[in-house]
């Protein structure tokens, strides 16, 4: 715009000058011949042509180029059709600007976007990323983004359908990136598939980590066991369910094509409030608007989740945040052809079967899912039935007594329009606010120390820290469990589920936890091994646990509340061993936590490096922790009060590492395959 203004100003000044010269020739003739005057006029005309040409080149071509870019993307993505009464979020903005603005800042909106420069976070700088041994070159041409890659349709046929052809022989193609998924932690990308199959979008199996500004293979972004099937995904089959509004896969009657359409890309207003066509038509009439404003009655043309009961409002979130399948085969095919029939305010269970970990006397769900996939439950739940995989909050909450017998809902804690987009927690209320709305007795409010046995304003008196600990995994993080439970030692001993007490008191043993739970709450004691009685539970999960336990423990070593309760100066040499963990996500989580520890803020190790380099990284961290320059860390910031429990945390009395016991734990590591369907 600045350059355009200068060019127009130059043209204007030239016009004025020549007009003055031509309109008053007498003054010019006095010092310049008539021929010179006409040369001046011709020069001005030429300059005008040049300025006009420059303006066209700089601005008109740019505008045309932008339109071509948008068109090149739109023609390949699902149809943006207003079927089923969907009108899109821009129709909401005029009457609800505040709500529209707060939603516009959310990560729900940016879950799925067109691959335009303002939406793409990845650096398409001609970087080549290898996924499962195949090369993917990410580059751009102006405002368009591309990937040179093995033909994704061929890869799909080999990986998904067992086509007898080596992946190394798949021909390479160049496809334009037309759509993105994600914008908070990382972003993935989609390219058009074979047009014979319709508007199919194939995944590019690479991921861009936004904070780290790093490309990684898609398999390194998830907790996936070695030897698992390659991560080949079509957006139309999977992501459309939750990453769009009003999505219709559009399966043809012969099952060979997908004419996919959406009401809107991303999770927009109508995903939570229902299709808005009737609402918009009604309120286009000014008299209807004022009538609705004055009578104060609920508007039956739109759904406000805040006015629904706790079950119906929670089901609005549950349409995406749950473990489910179609209630029967007929409903499954109907969805594939016509999309979901659920609308906010209706019964979510009418056409879907929400799967719960089988309780005693309810073997149906276990049997049905076990027949399809023997690891189905293990990939989503801990062995005690507590949700492990992130993104399944509705399933977790539905299993909680506070939901089944009480009135807690998602809106008890979260708000779309009055919250920080990062977690969407209601602003300006404490972490126990949602609980004390029902549990309002003095022992939960004014005399809470009698219940928690912690200082009233400490993290130990936070309801959610004890009853919703971070035992769910997703997105390189431990996430609060939404399956509300009380700390229980038996679940840790029998099923390996980390408990809230030892995830905060990292230096304490299961024996210590059992003593307190028995003394304070009368919990039944269980038999512990010598190792469980004498070694920090955190270190057992960190060094000897399975991959899920290791990831959860590693995250807690960087959790400020745990560091405050347990000290952090002693943690680094133990967390360091996870820099060479078999699972990339565990290595990533460990490195992130190490950067929060004294002396390691600048730690930069490549969590995708080869095994030899990763082993050297462990040595470097331990040597730095042992160095004279870092020795003071062992004398301060170990525990907030009192001496360090040296034996429980594998240290000798002089503060040096007990390498013998450390190696014993590492040798006993649980290496069973772990996949988490987050």
CSV table of C-alpha atoms in Angstrom, one decimal, residues 100-484:
chain,number,residue,atom,x,y,z
A,100,UNK,CA,-17.1,-14.3,17.5
A,101,UNK,CA,-13.9,-12.5,18.5
A,102,UNK,CA,-13.2,-14.8,21.5
A,103,UNK,CA,-14.0,-17.9,19.3
A,104,UNK,CA,-11.7,-16.5,16.6
A,105,UNK,CA,-8.8,-16.5,19.0
A,106,UNK,CA,-9.4,-20.2,19.9
A,107,UNK,CA,-7.5,-23.2,18.7
A,108,UNK,CA,-10.8,-24.8,17.9
A,109,UNK,CA,-11.2,-22.3,15.0
A,110,UNK,CA,-7.7,-23.0,13.6
A,111,UNK,CA,-7.9,-26.8,13.9
A,112,UNK,CA,-8.5,-27.1,10.2
A,113,UNK,CA,-7.6,-24.3,7.7
A,114,UNK,CA,-6.8,-23.7,4.1
A,115,UNK,CA,-3.1,-23.9,3.3
A,116,UNK,CA,-2.6,-20.1,2.8
A,117,UNK,CA,0.4,-18.2,4.0
A,118,UNK,CA,-1.4,-16.7,7.0
A,119,UNK,CA,-2.4,-20.2,8.2
A,120,UNK,CA,0.7,-22.2,7.5
A,121,UNK,CA,3.2,-22.3,10.5
A,122,UNK,CA,5.7,-24.7,8.9
A,123,UNK,CA,8.9,-23.4,7.3
A,124,UNK,CA,8.7,-24.7,3.8
A,125,UNK,CA,12.4,-24.0,3.2
A,126,UNK,CA,13.3,-27.0,1.0
A,127,UNK,CA,13.7,-29.2,4.0
A,128,UNK,CA,13.6,-33.0,3.5
A,129,UNK,CA,12.1,-35.1,6.2
A,130,UNK,CA,12.2,-38.9,6.3
A,131,UNK,CA,9.2,-40.9,7.5
A,132,UNK,CA,9.5,-44.6,7.7
A,133,UNK,CA,12.5,-44.4,5.4
A,134,UNK,CA,10.7,-42.3,2.7
A,135,UNK,CA,11.8,-38.8,1.8
A,136,UNK,CA,9.4,-35.8,1.9
A,137,UNK,CA,10.7,-32.5,0.6
A,138,UNK,CA,8.8,-29.4,1.8
A,139,UNK,CA,9.1,-26.3,-0.3
A,140,UNK,CA,7.0,-23.3,-1.5
A,141,UNK,CA,6.5,-21.3,-4.7
A,142,UNK,CA,5.3,-17.9,-3.8
A,143,UNK,CA,2.2,-18.2,-1.8
A,144,UNK,CA,1.7,-21.9,-2.6
A,145,UNK,CA,3.2,-24.8,-0.6
A,146,UNK,CA,4.3,-28.1,-2.0
A,147,UNK,CA,5.6,-31.5,-1.0
A,148,UNK,CA,7.7,-33.7,-3.3
A,149,UNK,CA,6.8,-37.2,-2.0
A,150,UNK,CA,6.2,-40.8,-2.7
A,151,UNK,CA,2.8,-41.1,-4.4
A,152,UNK,CA,0.4,-41.0,-1.4
A,153,UNK,CA,-2.2,-43.1,-3.1
A,154,UNK,CA,0.3,-45.9,-3.8
A,155,UNK,CA,1.6,-45.7,-0.2
A,156,UNK,CA,-2.0,-46.0,1.1
A,157,UNK,CA,-2.6,-49.1,-1.0
A,158,UNK,CA,0.5,-50.7,0.3
A,159,UNK,CA,0.2,-49.8,4.0
A,160,UNK,CA,-3.6,-50.0,4.4
A,161,UNK,CA,-4.6,-52.7,1.9
A,162,UNK,CA,-1.4,-54.8,1.6
A,163,UNK,CA,-0.7,-54.1,-2.0
A,164,UNK,CA,2.4,-56.4,-2.8
A,165,UNK,CA,4.9,-53.7,-3.7
A,166,UNK,CA,7.9,-52.4,-1.9
A,167,UNK,CA,7.6,-48.8,-0.6
A,168,UNK,CA,11.0,-48.0,-2.1
A,169,UNK,CA,9.5,-48.5,-5.6
A,170,UNK,CA,6.7,-46.0,-5.2
A,171,UNK,CA,7.0,-43.3,-7.8
A,172,UNK,CA,7.6,-39.8,-6.6
A,173,UNK,CA,5.2,-37.0,-7.2
A,174,UNK,CA,4.8,-33.3,-6.3
A,175,UNK,CA,1.6,-32.3,-4.7
A,176,UNK,CA,0.3,-29.0,-3.5
A,177,UNK,CA,-0.4,-28.6,0.2
A,178,UNK,CA,-4.1,-27.6,0.3
A,179,UNK,CA,-5.1,-27.9,4.0
A,180,UNK,CA,-3.6,-27.8,7.5
A,181,UNK,CA,-4.5,-29.4,10.8
A,182,UNK,CA,-3.4,-27.8,14.1
A,183,UNK,CA,-1.9,-24.5,15.1
A,184,UNK,CA,-1.1,-24.8,18.9
A,185,UNK,CA,1.6,-27.4,19.5
A,186,UNK,CA,2.2,-28.7,16.0
A,187,UNK,CA,0.8,-28.6,12.5
A,188,UNK,CA,0.2,-31.3,9.9
A,189,UNK,CA,-0.6,-31.1,6.2
A,190,UNK,CA,-2.8,-32.6,3.5
A,191,UNK,CA,-2.5,-33.0,-0.2
A,192,UNK,CA,-5.2,-34.1,-2.8
A,193,UNK,CA,-5.4,-37.7,-3.6
A,194,UNK,CA,-6.3,-39.5,-6.8
A,195,UNK,CA,-9.3,-37.6,-8.4
A,196,UNK,CA,-10.8,-41.0,-9.4
A,197,UNK,CA,-11.7,-41.4,-5.7
A,198,UNK,CA,-13.2,-38.0,-5.3
A,199,UNK,CA,-12.2,-35.2,-3.0
A,200,UNK,CA,-9.9,-37.5,-0.9
A,201,UNK,CA,-7.2,-35.7,1.1
A,202,UNK,CA,-4.0,-37.7,1.9
A,203,UNK,CA,-1.8,-37.0,4.9
A,204,UNK,CA,1.8,-35.8,4.4
A,205,UNK,CA,3.4,-38.0,7.2
A,206,UNK,CA,5.5,-35.2,8.6
A,207,UNK,CA,4.8,-32.7,11.5
A,208,UNK,CA,6.0,-29.2,12.2
A,209,UNK,CA,6.7,-28.5,15.9
A,210,UNK,CA,5.8,-24.9,16.3
A,211,UNK,CA,7.7,-24.0,19.5
A,212,UNK,CA,10.8,-25.9,18.4
A,213,UNK,CA,10.5,-24.8,14.7
A,214,UNK,CA,11.4,-28.3,13.7
A,215,UNK,CA,10.1,-30.8,11.1
A,216,UNK,CA,9.7,-34.4,12.4
A,217,UNK,CA,8.2,-37.5,10.9
A,218,UNK,CA,4.6,-38.1,11.9
A,219,UNK,CA,5.4,-41.3,13.7
A,220,UNK,CA,7.7,-39.4,16.1
A,221,UNK,CA,4.9,-37.1,17.2
A,222,UNK,CA,2.9,-40.0,18.7
A,223,UNK,CA,3.3,-42.7,21.3
A,224,UNK,CA,3.6,-45.6,18.8
A,225,UNK,CA,5.2,-48.9,19.3
A,226,UNK,CA,8.0,-50.1,17.0
A,227,UNK,CA,6.6,-52.2,14.2
A,228,UNK,CA,3.2,-50.5,14.2
A,229,UNK,CA,1.5,-49.9,10.9
A,230,UNK,CA,2.6,-46.8,9.2
A,231,UNK,CA,0.5,-43.7,9.9
A,232,UNK,CA,-1.3,-43.3,6.6
A,233,UNK,CA,-4.5,-41.3,7.0
A,234,UNK,CA,-7.2,-39.8,4.8
A,235,UNK,CA,-8.8,-36.7,6.3
A,236,UNK,CA,-12.2,-37.7,4.9
A,237,UNK,CA,-12.4,-40.9,7.0
A,238,UNK,CA,-11.1,-39.7,10.3
A,239,UNK,CA,-10.3,-36.1,10.9
A,240,UNK,CA,-13.5,-34.8,9.4
A,241,UNK,CA,-15.5,-36.2,12.3
A,242,UNK,CA,-14.1,-33.7,14.8
A,243,UNK,CA,-12.0,-31.2,12.9
A,244,UNK,CA,-14.8,-29.7,10.8
A,245,UNK,CA,-18.3,-28.4,11.3
A,246,UNK,CA,-21.2,-30.2,9.5
A,247,UNK,CA,-18.8,-32.6,7.8
A,248,UNK,CA,-20.2,-35.1,5.3
A,249,UNK,CA,-17.8,-37.8,4.0
A,250,UNK,CA,-20.1,-38.2,1.0
A,251,UNK,CA,-19.5,-41.9,0.2
A,252,UNK,CA,-21.0,-42.9,-3.1
A,253,UNK,CA,-23.6,-45.7,-3.4
A,254,UNK,CA,-21.0,-48.0,-4.9
A,255,UNK,CA,-18.5,-47.2,-2.2
A,256,UNK,CA,-15.8,-46.1,-4.6
A,257,UNK,CA,-15.8,-42.3,-4.3
A,258,UNK,CA,-16.0,-39.6,-1.6
A,259,UNK,CA,-17.7,-36.4,-2.6
A,260,UNK,CA,-16.9,-34.8,0.8
A,261,UNK,CA,-18.3,-31.5,2.0
A,262,UNK,CA,-18.3,-29.4,5.2
A,263,UNK,CA,-20.4,-26.6,6.5
A,264,UNK,CA,-17.1,-25.0,7.7
A,265,UNK,CA,-13.5,-26.0,8.2
A,266,UNK,CA,-12.5,-26.1,11.8
A,267,UNK,CA,-14.7,-26.2,14.9
A,268,UNK,CA,-16.9,-23.2,14.5
A,269,UNK,CA,-20.0,-21.6,16.1
A,270,UNK,CA,-22.4,-24.1,14.7
A,271,UNK,CA,-20.5,-27.1,16.1
A,272,UNK,CA,-21.7,-26.1,19.6
A,273,UNK,CA,-24.8,-24.1,18.8
A,274,UNK,CA,-26.2,-26.1,16.0
A,275,UNK,CA,-27.0,-25.0,12.4
A,276,UNK,CA,-27.8,-21.3,12.3
A,277,UNK,CA,-30.0,-20.9,9.2
A,278,UNK,CA,-33.3,-20.6,11.0
A,279,UNK,CA,-31.8,-18.3,13.6
A,280,UNK,CA,-30.3,-15.9,11.0
A,281,UNK,CA,-33.5,-15.8,9.0
A,282,UNK,CA,-35.6,-15.0,12.1
A,283,UNK,CA,-33.3,-12.2,13.4
A,284,UNK,CA,-32.9,-10.6,10.0
A,285,UNK,CA,-36.3,-9.1,10.8
A,286,UNK,CA,-35.6,-6.1,13.1
A,287,UNK,CA,-39.0,-6.5,14.8
A,288,UNK,CA,-38.2,-10.1,15.6
A,289,UNK,CA,-34.8,-9.1,17.1
A,290,UNK,CA,-36.3,-6.5,19.4
A,291,UNK,CA,-39.2,-8.8,20.4
A,292,UNK,CA,-36.7,-11.5,21.4
A,293,UNK,CA,-34.6,-9.0,23.3
A,294,UNK,CA,-37.6,-7.6,25.2
A,295,UNK,CA,-39.5,-10.8,26.1
A,296,UNK,CA,-36.3,-12.6,27.4
A,297,UNK,CA,-37.5,-16.0,26.3
A,298,UNK,CA,-35.1,-18.7,25.1
A,299,UNK,CA,-34.7,-18.7,21.3
A,300,UNK,CA,-35.7,-22.1,20.0
A,301,UNK,CA,-33.9,-21.5,16.6
A,302,UNK,CA,-30.5,-21.9,18.2
A,303,UNK,CA,-28.9,-23.9,21.1
A,304,UNK,CA,-27.0,-22.3,23.9
A,305,UNK,CA,-25.1,-25.1,25.7
A,306,UNK,CA,-25.1,-23.0,28.9
A,307,UNK,CA,-28.9,-23.4,29.1
A,308,UNK,CA,-28.9,-27.1,28.7
A,309,UNK,CA,-28.8,-29.5,31.6
A,310,UNK,CA,-25.4,-30.9,32.6
A,311,UNK,CA,-25.7,-34.0,30.5
A,312,UNK,CA,-26.9,-32.4,27.3
A,313,UNK,CA,-24.3,-29.6,27.6
A,314,UNK,CA,-21.5,-32.1,28.2
A,315,UNK,CA,-22.6,-34.1,25.2
A,316,UNK,CA,-22.0,-31.1,23.0
A,317,UNK,CA,-18.3,-31.5,23.8
A,318,UNK,CA,-18.6,-35.3,23.9
A,319,UNK,CA,-19.4,-35.4,20.2
A,320,UNK,CA,-15.7,-35.1,19.7
A,321,UNK,CA,-14.0,-35.8,23.0
A,322,UNK,CA,-15.1,-39.4,23.5
A,323,UNK,CA,-14.4,-43.0,22.5
A,324,UNK,CA,-17.3,-44.2,20.4
A,325,UNK,CA,-18.5,-46.1,17.3
A,326,UNK,CA,-21.7,-46.1,15.4
A,327,UNK,CA,-24.5,-47.8,17.3
A,328,UNK,CA,-25.0,-50.2,14.5
A,329,UNK,CA,-23.8,-50.9,10.9
A,330,UNK,CA,-26.7,-49.1,9.4
A,331,UNK,CA,-25.8,-45.9,11.3
A,332,UNK,CA,-22.2,-46.3,10.3
A,333,UNK,CA,-23.1,-46.3,6.6
A,334,UNK,CA,-25.5,-43.5,7.0
A,335,UNK,CA,-22.8,-41.3,8.5
A,336,UNK,CA,-20.4,-42.2,5.7
A,337,UNK,CA,-23.0,-41.0,3.2
A,338,UNK,CA,-24.8,-38.2,4.9
A,339,UNK,CA,-22.7,-37.1,7.9
A,340,UNK,CA,-23.7,-37.0,11.6
A,341,UNK,CA,-27.3,-36.7,12.6
A,342,UNK,CA,-26.4,-35.4,16.0
A,343,UNK,CA,-27.1,-31.8,16.7
A,344,UNK,CA,-26.4,-29.9,20.0
A,345,UNK,CA,-29.3,-30.4,22.4
A,346,UNK,CA,-30.2,-33.9,21.1
A,347,UNK,CA,-29.3,-37.2,22.7
A,348,UNK,CA,-25.7,-38.0,21.7
A,349,UNK,CA,-26.3,-41.7,22.4
A,350,UNK,CA,-29.2,-42.1,20.0
A,351,UNK,CA,-26.9,-43.0,17.1
A,352,UNK,CA,-23.6,-43.7,18.8
A,353,UNK,CA,-22.3,-46.3,21.2
A,354,UNK,CA,-19.9,-44.7,23.7
A,355,UNK,CA,-17.5,-47.3,24.9
A,356,UNK,CA,-16.5,-47.5,28.5
A,357,UNK,CA,-13.8,-49.7,30.1
A,358,UNK,CA,-15.9,-52.8,31.1
A,359,UNK,CA,-17.0,-52.8,34.7
A,360,UNK,CA,-17.7,-56.0,36.6
A,361,UNK,CA,-20.7,-57.7,35.1
A,362,UNK,CA,-20.6,-55.7,31.8
A,363,UNK,CA,-18.4,-57.7,29.5
A,364,UNK,CA,-20.1,-56.6,26.3
A,365,UNK,CA,-17.9,-53.7,25.3
A,366,UNK,CA,-14.7,-55.5,26.1
A,367,UNK,CA,-15.8,-58.5,24.0
A,368,UNK,CA,-17.0,-56.5,21.0
A,369,UNK,CA,-13.9,-54.3,20.8
A,370,UNK,CA,-11.5,-57.1,21.7
A,371,UNK,CA,-12.6,-59.1,18.8
A,372,UNK,CA,-11.7,-56.3,16.4
A,373,UNK,CA,-8.5,-55.2,18.1
A,374,UNK,CA,-7.0,-57.1,21.0
A,375,UNK,CA,-5.1,-53.9,22.1
A,376,UNK,CA,-8.1,-51.6,21.8
A,377,UNK,CA,-8.5,-51.0,25.6
A,378,UNK,CA,-4.8,-50.9,26.3
A,379,UNK,CA,-4.3,-48.1,23.7
A,380,UNK,CA,-6.9,-45.9,25.5
A,381,UNK,CA,-7.1,-46.8,29.1
A,382,UNK,CA,-4.9,-47.7,32.0
A,383,UNK,CA,-5.5,-51.3,33.3
A,384,UNK,CA,-7.7,-50.0,36.1
A,385,UNK,CA,-10.1,-48.4,33.6
A,386,UNK,CA,-8.8,-44.9,34.0
A,387,UNK,CA,-8.5,-43.0,30.7
A,388,UNK,CA,-4.9,-42.8,29.4
A,389,UNK,CA,-5.4,-41.3,25.9
A,390,UNK,CA,-5.9,-37.5,25.7
A,391,UNK,CA,-8.9,-36.1,23.8
A,392,UNK,CA,-11.3,-38.6,25.6
A,393,UNK,CA,-12.5,-36.2,28.3
A,394,UNK,CA,-16.2,-37.0,27.8
A,395,UNK,CA,-15.6,-40.7,28.2
A,396,UNK,CA,-13.6,-40.0,31.4
A,397,UNK,CA,-16.2,-37.6,32.9
A,398,UNK,CA,-19.1,-39.9,32.0
A,399,UNK,CA,-17.4,-42.6,34.2
A,400,UNK,CA,-17.2,-40.3,37.2
A,401,UNK,CA,-19.6,-40.2,40.0
A,402,UNK,CA,-19.7,-36.4,39.9
A,403,UNK,CA,-21.3,-36.7,36.5
A,404,UNK,CA,-23.4,-39.8,37.0
A,405,UNK,CA,-24.7,-38.9,40.4
A,406,UNK,CA,-24.1,-35.1,40.4
A,407,UNK,CA,-24.4,-32.3,38.0
A,408,UNK,CA,-20.8,-31.5,37.0
A,409,UNK,CA,-20.4,-30.6,33.3
A,410,UNK,CA,-17.7,-29.4,31.0
A,411,UNK,CA,-19.0,-25.9,31.6
A,412,UNK,CA,-18.3,-26.2,35.3
A,413,UNK,CA,-14.6,-25.6,34.5
A,414,UNK,CA,-14.4,-24.4,30.8
A,415,UNK,CA,-15.6,-21.5,28.8
A,416,UNK,CA,-15.3,-20.9,25.1
A,417,UNK,CA,-15.8,-17.2,25.3
A,418,UNK,CA,-14.3,-16.2,28.7
A,419,UNK,CA,-11.0,-18.1,28.9
A,420,UNK,CA,-7.4,-18.4,27.8
A,421,UNK,CA,-7.4,-20.2,24.5
A,422,UNK,CA,-4.6,-22.5,25.7
A,423,UNK,CA,-6.8,-24.5,28.1
A,424,UNK,CA,-10.2,-22.6,28.0
A,425,UNK,CA,-10.5,-22.6,31.8
A,426,UNK,CA,-13.0,-20.1,33.2
A,427,UNK,CA,-11.2,-16.9,34.0
A,428,UNK,CA,-10.7,-15.5,37.5
A,429,UNK,CA,-11.9,-18.5,39.5
A,430,UNK,CA,-9.7,-20.9,41.6
A,431,UNK,CA,-8.9,-24.5,40.7
A,432,UNK,CA,-11.4,-25.8,43.3
A,433,UNK,CA,-14.3,-23.5,42.3
A,434,UNK,CA,-16.0,-26.1,40.3
A,435,UNK,CA,-15.9,-28.7,43.1
A,436,UNK,CA,-17.1,-26.5,45.9
A,437,UNK,CA,-20.3,-25.6,44.0
A,438,UNK,CA,-21.5,-29.0,45.2
A,439,UNK,CA,-19.1,-30.0,47.9
A,440,UNK,CA,-19.7,-26.9,50.0
A,441,UNK,CA,-19.2,-28.3,53.5
A,442,UNK,CA,-16.6,-26.5,55.7
A,443,UNK,CA,-14.1,-29.4,55.3
A,444,UNK,CA,-14.0,-28.6,51.6
A,445,UNK,CA,-14.1,-24.8,51.9
A,446,UNK,CA,-13.3,-22.8,55.1
A,447,UNK,CA,-11.6,-25.7,57.0
A,448,UNK,CA,-10.1,-27.5,54.0
A,449,UNK,CA,-6.9,-28.4,55.9
A,450,UNK,CA,-8.9,-30.9,57.9
A,451,UNK,CA,-9.6,-32.7,54.7
A,452,UNK,CA,-6.4,-32.3,52.7
A,453,UNK,CA,-3.8,-32.1,55.5
A,454,UNK,CA,-2.0,-29.5,53.5
A,455,UNK,CA,-1.9,-25.7,53.9
A,456,UNK,CA,-5.1,-24.2,52.7
A,457,UNK,CA,-3.6,-22.1,49.8
A,458,UNK,CA,-1.0,-24.7,48.8
A,459,UNK,CA,-1.1,-27.0,45.7
A,460,UNK,CA,-1.8,-29.9,48.0
A,461,UNK,CA,-5.2,-28.4,48.9
A,462,UNK,CA,-6.2,-28.0,45.3
A,463,UNK,CA,-9.1,-30.4,44.5
A,464,UNK,CA,-8.0,-31.0,41.0
A,465,UNK,CA,-4.4,-31.9,41.9
A,466,UNK,CA,-5.6,-34.8,44.1
A,467,UNK,CA,-8.7,-35.9,42.2
A,468,UNK,CA,-7.8,-35.0,38.6
A,469,UNK,CA,-4.0,-35.7,38.5
A,470,UNK,CA,-2.1,-35.5,35.2
A,471,UNK,CA,-2.3,-39.2,34.3
A,472,UNK,CA,-3.6,-38.7,30.7
A,473,UNK,CA,-1.2,-38.4,27.8
A,474,UNK,CA,-1.4,-36.4,24.6
A,475,UNK,CA,0.6,-33.8,22.6
A,476,UNK,CA,3.9,-34.5,24.3
A,477,UNK,CA,2.3,-33.7,27.7
A,478,UNK,CA,0.7,-35.1,30.7
A,479,UNK,CA,-2.9,-33.9,30.9
A,480,UNK,CA,-5.4,-33.8,33.8
A,481,UNK,CA,-7.5,-36.9,34.0
A,482,UNK,CA,-11.2,-36.0,33.7
A,483,UNK,CA,-12.1,-39.3,35.3
A,484,UNK,CA,-12.5,-37.9,38.9
